[in-house]
Amino acid sequence: MRKVEVKEFSKKWATDFQQESKSLNDIFKEEIVEIHHIGSTSIEGLSAKPIIDIMPVVRDIKRVDAYDEQMIQLGYTPKGENGLPGRRYFQKGGDNRTHHVHIYEQGNPEIERHLIFRDYLRKHSVEAKKYGELKRALSQQFPYDVESYVNGKDKFVQSLEEKAMRWNNRIKLNFHRAFGVYGICIHENKLLVIQKNGGPYINRYDLPGGNLETGESLQEAIEREFYEETGLLIDVRKQIGAADFIIHTDWREGTAVHHVAVFYEVEHVGGSISEPLQFEGQDSLGAVWISEQETSMENSSPLVLKAFEWLRTKKISVEATYYEQWKVKEN
């Protein structure tokens, strides 16, 4: 019976990979394009089952079957596709498993998926630490139940894979970073918004607010921006949190916008809604009151959607919100 055993990271795993890679190259020779160390043993500092996962990339996957006998002589058990079309899978060590070999033909998207997941965890030590702790806990809970061990980490792994793909997409982008302060003002269950006349949220509803001028505090900036964009005087009640938005769209010589927003709960104490004075940098066409039922991703900025989320839950997520298909609604 196989025991699920998770061990502290060992530098020996990299050496084991190099040694086994040489043996595989001796078998497949010119069939191999490259060989990658993947899986948990390939990630510095990550606790793992001490099984070396190896991913050779070959020119023609159909030719791999001809080498089964040589792989058997090396101690491997050929498993064919083993449930994944386009793969050839080999195990070594029986119940005391030591190596897994996953062979793919060059161009197979599974190659990129494995490498992105590996590289993401190599760059994100906190996520790797959480993953290692989860595996250690599951191995203690299910020491002789491999299926329950795998199922227990499935949801977390899926979340990591989604984060890894987003990370991989982001590192190819050229970001414009924006920072601003914004007010959430409510009257009779409606939110005060401006009609945006500039920026990536043009022709949508947006929250009153914006960036800081030189020497301004956060409170001074929100009071000024609110008055300039709406005509209203406000009392800043409290800061309720910050959120960041990753928006994939061409803007200011970039290919994406990273918008960091600090939110305040504010109260109307004077003035009246009026048409904003137009000057360079003014991107408000005026303010209106709207209900949540009147909003959508098509007509509202991420800030407006986040404001209504906060009104419902009284919480602002610590994780970034991603808009990977954002369209700027030009005139």
PDB file of N, CA, C and O in Angstrom, residues 93-154:
ATOM      1  N   GLY A  93       9.273   2.959  -9.564  1.00  0.00           N
ATOM      2  CA  GLY A  93       9.368   2.741  -8.123  1.00  0.00           C
ATOM      3  C   GLY A  93       8.231   1.972  -7.501  1.00  0.00           C
ATOM      4  O   GLY A  93       8.260   1.707  -6.292  1.00  0.00           O
ATOM      5  N   GLY A  94       7.213   1.642  -8.277  1.00  0.00           N
ATOM      6  CA  GLY A  94       6.091   0.885  -7.724  1.00  0.00           C
ATOM      7  C   GLY A  94       5.410   1.627  -6.589  1.00  0.00           C
ATOM      8  O   GLY A  94       5.116   2.820  -6.695  1.00  0.00           O
ATOM      9  N   ASP A  95       5.159   0.929  -5.459  1.00  0.00           N
ATOM     10  CA  ASP A  95       4.513   1.576  -4.315  1.00  0.00           C
ATOM     11  C   ASP A  95       5.433   2.571  -3.623  1.00  0.00           C
ATOM     12  O   ASP A  95       4.965   3.443  -2.879  1.00  0.00           O
ATOM     13  N   ASN A  96       6.738   2.443  -3.859  1.00  0.00           N
ATOM     14  CA  ASN A  96       7.698   3.423  -3.340  1.00  0.00           C
ATOM     15  C   ASN A  96       8.146   4.319  -4.491  1.00  0.00           C
ATOM     16  O   ASN A  96       9.321   4.359  -4.858  1.00  0.00           O
ATOM     17  N   ARG A  97       7.184   5.033  -5.036  1.00  0.00           N
ATOM     18  CA  ARG A  97       7.368   5.807  -6.263  1.00  0.00           C
ATOM     19  C   ARG A  97       8.522   6.806  -6.137  1.00  0.00           C
ATOM     20  O   ARG A  97       8.653   7.518  -5.139  1.00  0.00           O
ATOM     21  N   THR A  98       9.373   6.859  -7.169  1.00  0.00           N
ATOM     22  CA  THR A  98      10.506   7.798  -7.164  1.00  0.00           C
ATOM     23  C   THR A  98      10.447   8.808  -8.310  1.00  0.00           C
ATOM     24  O   THR A  98      10.924   9.937  -8.160  1.00  0.00           O
ATOM     25  N   HIS A  99       9.886   8.406  -9.466  1.00  0.00           N
ATOM     26  CA  HIS A  99       9.868   9.293 -10.628  1.00  0.00           C
ATOM     27  C   HIS A  99       8.554   9.142 -11.395  1.00  0.00           C
ATOM     28  O   HIS A  99       7.995   8.047 -11.466  1.00  0.00           O
ATOM     29  N   HIS A 100       8.108  10.259 -11.963  1.00  0.00           N
ATOM     30  CA  HIS A 100       7.031  10.281 -12.957  1.00  0.00           C
ATOM     31  C   HIS A 100       7.586  10.950 -14.206  1.00  0.00           C
ATOM     32  O   HIS A 100       8.231  12.012 -14.115  1.00  0.00           O
ATOM     33  N   VAL A 101       7.320  10.356 -15.357  1.00  0.00           N
ATOM     34  CA  VAL A 101       7.734  10.975 -16.620  1.00  0.00           C
ATOM     35  C   VAL A 101       6.482  11.250 -17.443  1.00  0.00           C
ATOM     36  O   VAL A 101       5.698  10.334 -17.734  1.00  0.00           O
ATOM     37  N   HIS A 102       6.288  12.521 -17.811  1.00  0.00           N
ATOM     38  CA  HIS A 102       5.138  12.963 -18.608  1.00  0.00           C
ATOM     39  C   HIS A 102       5.694  13.472 -19.942  1.00  0.00           C
ATOM     40  O   HIS A 102       6.334  14.525 -19.980  1.00  0.00           O
ATOM     41  N   ILE A 103       5.466  12.739 -21.007  1.00  0.00           N
ATOM     42  CA  ILE A 103       6.026  13.124 -22.303  1.00  0.00           C
ATOM     43  C   ILE A 103       4.936  13.742 -23.181  1.00  0.00           C
ATOM     44  O   ILE A 103       3.840  13.198 -23.314  1.00  0.00           O
ATOM     45  N   TYR A 104       5.261  14.904 -23.761  1.00  0.00           N
ATOM     46  CA  TYR A 104       4.340  15.598 -24.667  1.00  0.00           C
ATOM     47  C   TYR A 104       5.062  15.949 -25.959  1.00  0.00           C
ATOM     48  O   TYR A 104       6.286  16.158 -25.977  1.00  0.00           O
ATOM     49  N   GLU A 105       4.270  16.039 -27.013  1.00  0.00           N
ATOM     50  CA  GLU A 105       4.815  16.505 -28.290  1.00  0.00           C
ATOM     51  C   GLU A 105       4.920  18.015 -28.284  1.00  0.00           C
ATOM     52  O   GLU A 105       4.066  18.708 -27.719  1.00  0.00           O
ATOM     53  N   GLN A 106       5.977  18.554 -28.872  1.00  0.00           N
ATOM     54  CA  GLN A 106       6.166  20.010 -28.913  1.00  0.00           C
ATOM     55  C   GLN A 106       4.922  20.684 -29.497  1.00  0.00           C
ATOM     56  O   GLN A 106       4.334  20.204 -30.464  1.00  0.00           O
ATOM     57  N   GLY A 107       4.500  21.773 -28.855  1.00  0.00           N
ATOM     58  CA  GLY A 107       3.300  22.482 -29.270  1.00  0.00           C
ATOM     59  C   GLY A 107       2.077  22.118 -28.464  1.00  0.00           C
ATOM     60  O   GLY A 107       1.057  22.815 -28.534  1.00  0.00           O
ATOM     61  N   ASN A 108       2.127  21.030 -27.691  1.00  0.00           N
ATOM     62  CA  ASN A 108       0.985  20.650 -26.853  1.00  0.00           C
ATOM     63  C   ASN A 108       0.783  21.712 -25.777  1.00  0.00           C
ATOM     64  O   ASN A 108       1.728  22.068 -25.063  1.00  0.00           O
ATOM     65  N   PRO A 109      -0.429  22.251 -25.621  1.00  0.00           N
ATOM     66  CA  PRO A 109      -0.665  23.314 -24.626  1.00  0.00           C
ATOM     67  C   PRO A 109      -0.408  22.880 -23.184  1.00  0.00           C
ATOM     68  O   PRO A 109      -0.198  23.734 -22.316  1.00  0.00           O
ATOM     69  N   GLU A 110      -0.404  21.572 -22.925  1.00  0.00           N
ATOM     70  CA  GLU A 110      -0.126  21.099 -21.569  1.00  0.00           C
ATOM     71  C   GLU A 110       1.289  21.458 -21.136  1.00  0.00           C
ATOM     72  O   GLU A 110       1.561  21.627 -19.940  1.00  0.00           O
ATOM     73  N   ILE A 111       2.186  21.581 -22.088  1.00  0.00           N
ATOM     74  CA  ILE A 111       3.569  21.944 -21.767  1.00  0.00           C
ATOM     75  C   ILE A 111       3.607  23.318 -21.117  1.00  0.00           C
ATOM     76  O   ILE A 111       4.189  23.510 -20.035  1.00  0.00           O
ATOM     77  N   GLU A 112       2.960  24.284 -21.766  1.00  0.00           N
ATOM     78  CA  GLU A 112       2.935  25.647 -21.228  1.00  0.00           C
ATOM     79  C   GLU A 112       2.225  25.692 -19.883  1.00  0.00           C
ATOM     80  O   GLU A 112       2.673  26.390 -18.962  1.00  0.00           O
ATOM     81  N   ARG A 113       1.141  24.941 -19.748  1.00  0.00           N
ATOM     82  CA  ARG A 113       0.391  24.953 -18.489  1.00  0.00           C
ATOM     83  C   ARG A 113       1.279  24.501 -17.328  1.00  0.00           C
ATOM     84  O   ARG A 113       1.309  25.136 -16.272  1.00  0.00           O
ATOM     85  N   HIS A 114       2.014  23.416 -17.523  1.00  0.00           N
ATOM     86  CA  HIS A 114       2.904  22.918 -16.470  1.00  0.00           C
ATOM     87  C   HIS A 114       4.004  23.930 -16.141  1.00  0.00           C
ATOM     88  O   HIS A 114       4.322  24.156 -14.956  1.00  0.00           O
ATOM     89  N   LEU A 115       4.586  24.537 -17.163  1.00  0.00           N
ATOM     90  CA  LEU A 115       5.697  25.460 -16.940  1.00  0.00           C
ATOM     91  C   LEU A 115       5.238  26.751 -16.280  1.00  0.00           C
ATOM     92  O   LEU A 115       5.938  27.303 -15.419  1.00  0.00           O
ATOM     93  N   ILE A 116       4.064  27.242 -16.668  1.00  0.00           N
ATOM     94  CA  ILE A 116       3.539  28.465 -16.051  1.00  0.00           C
ATOM     95  C   ILE A 116       3.255  28.221 -14.570  1.00  0.00           C
ATOM     96  O   ILE A 116       3.588  29.050 -13.712  1.00  0.00           O
ATOM     97  N   PHE A 117       2.645  27.080 -14.243  1.00  0.00           N
ATOM     98  CA  PHE A 117       2.353  26.748 -12.848  1.00  0.00           C
ATOM     99  C   PHE A 117       3.649  26.668 -12.043  1.00  0.00           C
ATOM    100  O   PHE A 117       3.754  27.224 -10.942  1.00  0.00           O
ATOM    101  N   ARG A 118       4.650  25.990 -12.589  1.00  0.00           N
ATOM    102  CA  ARG A 118       5.942  25.889 -11.907  1.00  0.00           C
ATOM    103  C   ARG A 118       6.584  27.253 -11.702  1.00  0.00           C
ATOM    104  O   ARG A 118       7.022  27.608 -10.591  1.00  0.00           O
ATOM    105  N   ASP A 119       6.638  28.049 -12.760  1.00  0.00           N
ATOM    106  CA  ASP A 119       7.319  29.340 -12.685  1.00  0.00           C
ATOM    107  C   ASP A 119       6.589  30.310 -11.759  1.00  0.00           C
ATOM    108  O   ASP A 119       7.211  31.135 -11.093  1.00  0.00           O
ATOM    109  N   TYR A 120       5.249  30.215 -11.727  1.00  0.00           N
ATOM    110  CA  TYR A 120       4.482  31.069 -10.823  1.00  0.00           C
ATOM    111  C   TYR A 120       4.855  30.781  -9.370  1.00  0.00           C
ATOM    112  O   TYR A 120       5.114  31.700  -8.591  1.00  0.00           O
ATOM    113  N   LEU A 121       4.909  29.519  -9.000  1.00  0.00           N
ATOM    114  CA  LEU A 121       5.240  29.179  -7.617  1.00  0.00           C
ATOM    115  C   LEU A 121       6.701  29.491  -7.303  1.00  0.00           C
ATOM    116  O   LEU A 121       7.037  29.822  -6.168  1.00  0.00           O
ATOM    117  N   ARG A 122       7.571  29.404  -8.290  1.00  0.00           N
ATOM    118  CA  ARG A 122       8.965  29.797  -8.067  1.00  0.00           C
ATOM    119  C   ARG A 122       9.083  31.286  -7.752  1.00  0.00           C
ATOM    120  O   ARG A 122       9.975  31.704  -7.002  1.00  0.00           O
ATOM    121  N   LYS A 123       8.184  32.077  -8.315  1.00  0.00           N
ATOM    122  CA  LYS A 123       8.217  33.532  -8.114  1.00  0.00           C
ATOM    123  C   LYS A 123       7.371  33.987  -6.925  1.00  0.00           C
ATOM    124  O   LYS A 123       7.527  35.121  -6.467  1.00  0.00           O
ATOM    125  N   HIS A 124       6.498  33.139  -6.427  1.00  0.00           N
ATOM    126  CA  HIS A 124       5.561  33.532  -5.364  1.00  0.00           C
ATOM    127  C   HIS A 124       5.727  32.595  -4.174  1.00  0.00           C
ATOM    128  O   HIS A 124       5.006  31.600  -4.031  1.00  0.00           O
ATOM    129  N   SER A 125       6.695  32.918  -3.332  1.00  0.00           N
ATOM    130  CA  SER A 125       7.061  32.034  -2.227  1.00  0.00           C
ATOM    131  C   SER A 125       5.953  31.890  -1.192  1.00  0.00           C
ATOM    132  O   SER A 125       5.829  30.838  -0.552  1.00  0.00           O
ATOM    133  N   VAL A 126       5.121  32.925  -1.016  1.00  0.00           N
ATOM    134  CA  VAL A 126       4.023  32.834  -0.047  1.00  0.00           C
ATOM    135  C   VAL A 126       3.006  31.790  -0.500  1.00  0.00           C
ATOM    136  O   VAL A 126       2.539  30.954   0.289  1.00  0.00           O
ATOM    137  N   GLU A 127       2.652  31.827  -1.790  1.00  0.00           N
ATOM    138  CA  GLU A 127       1.713  30.845  -2.326  1.00  0.00           C
ATOM    139  C   GLU A 127       2.309  29.439  -2.232  1.00  0.00           C
ATOM    140  O   GLU A 127       1.610  28.468  -1.911  1.00  0.00           O
ATOM    141  N   ALA A 128       3.598  29.317  -2.514  1.00  0.00           N
ATOM    142  CA  ALA A 128       4.260  28.014  -2.430  1.00  0.00           C
ATOM    143  C   ALA A 128       4.234  27.494  -0.994  1.00  0.00           C
ATOM    144  O   ALA A 128       4.016  26.300  -0.758  1.00  0.00           O
ATOM    145  N   LYS A 129       4.446  28.393  -0.036  1.00  0.00           N
ATOM    146  CA  LYS A 129       4.417  28.001   1.375  1.00  0.00           C
ATOM    147  C   LYS A 129       3.029  27.491   1.758  1.00  0.00           C
ATOM    148  O   LYS A 129       2.902  26.458   2.434  1.00  0.00           O
ATOM    149  N   LYS A 130       1.978  28.193   1.340  1.00  0.00           N
ATOM    150  CA  LYS A 130       0.608  27.760   1.641  1.00  0.00           C
ATOM    151  C   LYS A 130       0.334  26.389   1.028  1.00  0.00           C
ATOM    152  O   LYS A 130      -0.293  25.527   1.660  1.00  0.00           O
ATOM    153  N   TYR A 131       0.802  26.187  -0.188  1.00  0.00           N
ATOM    154  CA  TYR A 131       0.589  24.924  -0.882  1.00  0.00           C
ATOM    155  C   TYR A 131       1.286  23.789  -0.133  1.00  0.00           C
ATOM    156  O   TYR A 131       0.728  22.707   0.080  1.00  0.00           O
ATOM    157  N   GLY A 132       2.520  24.044   0.294  1.00  0.00           N
ATOM    158  CA  GLY A 132       3.259  23.031   1.023  1.00  0.00           C
ATOM    159  C   GLY A 132       2.607  22.674   2.349  1.00  0.00           C
ATOM    160  O   GLY A 132       2.550  21.500   2.739  1.00  0.00           O
ATOM    161  N   GLU A 133       2.096  23.684   3.049  1.00  0.00           N
ATOM    162  CA  GLU A 133       1.437  23.430   4.332  1.00  0.00           C
ATOM    163  C   GLU A 133       0.151  22.630   4.146  1.00  0.00           C
ATOM    164  O   GLU A 133      -0.164  21.752   4.957  1.00  0.00           O
ATOM    165  N   LEU A 134      -0.590  22.930   3.064  1.00  0.00           N
ATOM    166  CA  LEU A 134      -1.806  22.172   2.789  1.00  0.00           C
ATOM    167  C   LEU A 134      -1.465  20.710   2.506  1.00  0.00           C
ATOM    168  O   LEU A 134      -2.128  19.786   3.034  1.00  0.00           O
ATOM    169  N   LYS A 135      -0.448  20.470   1.716  1.00  0.00           N
ATOM    170  CA  LYS A 135      -0.079  19.096   1.384  1.00  0.00           C
ATOM    171  C   LYS A 135       0.386  18.332   2.627  1.00  0.00           C
ATOM    172  O   LYS A 135       0.063  17.149   2.791  1.00  0.00           O
ATOM    173  N   ARG A 136       1.119  19.017   3.488  1.00  0.00           N
ATOM    174  CA  ARG A 136       1.581  18.356   4.710  1.00  0.00           C
ATOM    175  C   ARG A 136       0.395  17.984   5.596  1.00  0.00           C
ATOM    176  O   ARG A 136       0.339  16.870   6.141  1.00  0.00           O
ATOM    177  N   ALA A 137      -0.575  18.899   5.713  1.00  0.00           N
ATOM    178  CA  ALA A 137      -1.753  18.621   6.540  1.00  0.00           C
ATOM    179  C   ALA A 137      -2.560  17.469   5.965  1.00  0.00           C
ATOM    180  O   ALA A 137      -3.030  16.585   6.701  1.00  0.00           O
ATOM    181  N   LEU A 138      -2.730  17.452   4.643  1.00  0.00           N
ATOM    182  CA  LEU A 138      -3.499  16.380   4.008  1.00  0.00           C
ATOM    183  C   LEU A 138      -2.788  15.031   4.110  1.00  0.00           C
ATOM    184  O   LEU A 138      -3.439  13.986   4.275  1.00  0.00           O
ATOM    185  N   SER A 139      -1.469  15.051   4.038  1.00  0.00           N
ATOM    186  CA  SER A 139      -0.725  13.792   4.149  1.00  0.00           C
ATOM    187  C   SER A 139      -0.852  13.193   5.538  1.00  0.00           C
ATOM    188  O   SER A 139      -0.830  11.964   5.708  1.00  0.00           O
ATOM    189  N   GLN A 140      -0.989  14.042   6.551  1.00  0.00           N
ATOM    190  CA  GLN A 140      -1.183  13.557   7.912  1.00  0.00           C
ATOM    191  C   GLN A 140      -2.617  13.082   8.130  1.00  0.00           C
ATOM    192  O   GLN A 140      -2.868  12.144   8.889  1.00  0.00           O
ATOM    193  N   GLN A 141      -3.564  13.722   7.438  1.00  0.00           N
ATOM    194  CA  GLN A 141      -4.964  13.342   7.565  1.00  0.00           C
ATOM    195  C   GLN A 141      -5.281  12.063   6.786  1.00  0.00           C
ATOM    196  O   GLN A 141      -6.098  11.240   7.234  1.00  0.00           O
ATOM    197  N   PHE A 142      -4.628  11.905   5.612  1.00  0.00           N
ATOM    198  CA  PHE A 142      -4.903  10.742   4.753  1.00  0.00           C
ATOM    199  C   PHE A 142      -3.600  10.023   4.401  1.00  0.00           C
ATOM    200  O   PHE A 142      -3.213   9.964   3.215  1.00  0.00           O
ATOM    201  N   PRO A 143      -2.897   9.459   5.371  1.00  0.00           N
ATOM    202  CA  PRO A 143      -1.582   8.868   5.090  1.00  0.00           C
ATOM    203  C   PRO A 143      -1.612   7.667   4.139  1.00  0.00           C
ATOM    204  O   PRO A 143      -0.610   7.395   3.470  1.00  0.00           O
ATOM    205  N   TYR A 144      -2.745   6.956   4.049  1.00  0.00           N
ATOM    206  CA  TYR A 144      -2.835   5.791   3.164  1.00  0.00           C
ATOM    207  C   TYR A 144      -4.017   5.902   2.203  1.00  0.00           C
ATOM    208  O   TYR A 144      -4.536   4.895   1.737  1.00  0.00           O
ATOM    209  N   ASP A 145      -4.406   7.128   1.913  1.00  0.00           N
ATOM    210  CA  ASP A 145      -5.542   7.351   1.010  1.00  0.00           C
ATOM    211  C   ASP A 145      -5.143   8.410  -0.015  1.00  0.00           C
ATOM    212  O   ASP A 145      -5.403   9.602   0.159  1.00  0.00           O
ATOM    213  N   VAL A 146      -4.492   7.951  -1.088  1.00  0.00           N
ATOM    214  CA  VAL A 146      -3.965   8.876  -2.097  1.00  0.00           C
ATOM    215  C   VAL A 146      -5.089   9.670  -2.758  1.00  0.00           C
ATOM    216  O   VAL A 146      -4.955  10.869  -3.013  1.00  0.00           O
ATOM    217  N   GLU A 147      -6.223   9.014  -3.005  1.00  0.00           N
ATOM    218  CA  GLU A 147      -7.322   9.688  -3.680  1.00  0.00           C
ATOM    219  C   GLU A 147      -7.851  10.857  -2.849  1.00  0.00           C
ATOM    220  O   GLU A 147      -8.085  11.952  -3.383  1.00  0.00           O
ATOM    221  N   SER A 148      -8.031  10.640  -1.545  1.00  0.00           N
ATOM    222  CA  SER A 148      -8.510  11.722  -0.672  1.00  0.00           C
ATOM    223  C   SER A 148      -7.466  12.832  -0.561  1.00  0.00           C
ATOM    224  O   SER A 148      -7.804  14.011  -0.490  1.00  0.00           O
ATOM    225  N   TYR A 149      -6.196  12.455  -0.544  1.00  0.00           N
ATOM    226  CA  TYR A 149      -5.115  13.449  -0.518  1.00  0.00           C
ATOM    227  C   TYR A 149      -5.181  14.338  -1.758  1.00  0.00           C
ATOM    228  O   TYR A 149      -5.131  15.573  -1.664  1.00  0.00           O
ATOM    229  N   VAL A 150      -5.316  13.729  -2.922  1.00  0.00           N
ATOM    230  CA  VAL A 150      -5.379  14.488  -4.180  1.00  0.00           C
ATOM    231  C   VAL A 150      -6.638  15.346  -4.230  1.00  0.00           C
ATOM    232  O   VAL A 150      -6.586  16.534  -4.588  1.00  0.00           O
ATOM    233  N   ASN A 151      -7.779  14.775  -3.862  1.00  0.00           N
ATOM    234  CA  ASN A 151      -9.035  15.532  -3.878  1.00  0.00           C
ATOM    235  C   ASN A 151      -8.995  16.702  -2.909  1.00  0.00           C
ATOM    236  O   ASN A 151      -9.581  17.763  -3.169  1.00  0.00           O
ATOM    237  N   GLY A 152      -8.302  16.520  -1.788  1.00  0.00           N
ATOM    238  CA  GLY A 152      -8.236  17.574  -0.776  1.00  0.00           C
ATOM    239  C   GLY A 152      -7.512  18.816  -1.245  1.00  0.00           C
ATOM    240  O   GLY A 152      -7.787  19.916  -0.751  1.00  0.00           O
ATOM    241  N   LYS A 153      -6.571  18.646  -2.162  1.00  0.00           N
ATOM    242  CA  LYS A 153      -5.836  19.817  -2.651  1.00  0.00           C
ATOM    243  C   LYS A 153      -6.293  20.286  -4.027  1.00  0.00           C
ATOM    244  O   LYS A 153      -5.776  21.272  -4.561  1.00  0.00           O
ATOM    245  N   ASP A 154      -7.290  19.616  -4.583  1.00  0.00           N
ATOM    246  CA  ASP A 154      -7.721  19.912  -5.951  1.00  0.00           C
ATOM    247  C   ASP A 154      -8.210  21.355  -6.107  1.00  0.00           C
ATOM    248  O   ASP A 154      -7.815  22.054  -7.044  1.00  0.00           O
TER     249      ASP A 154
END
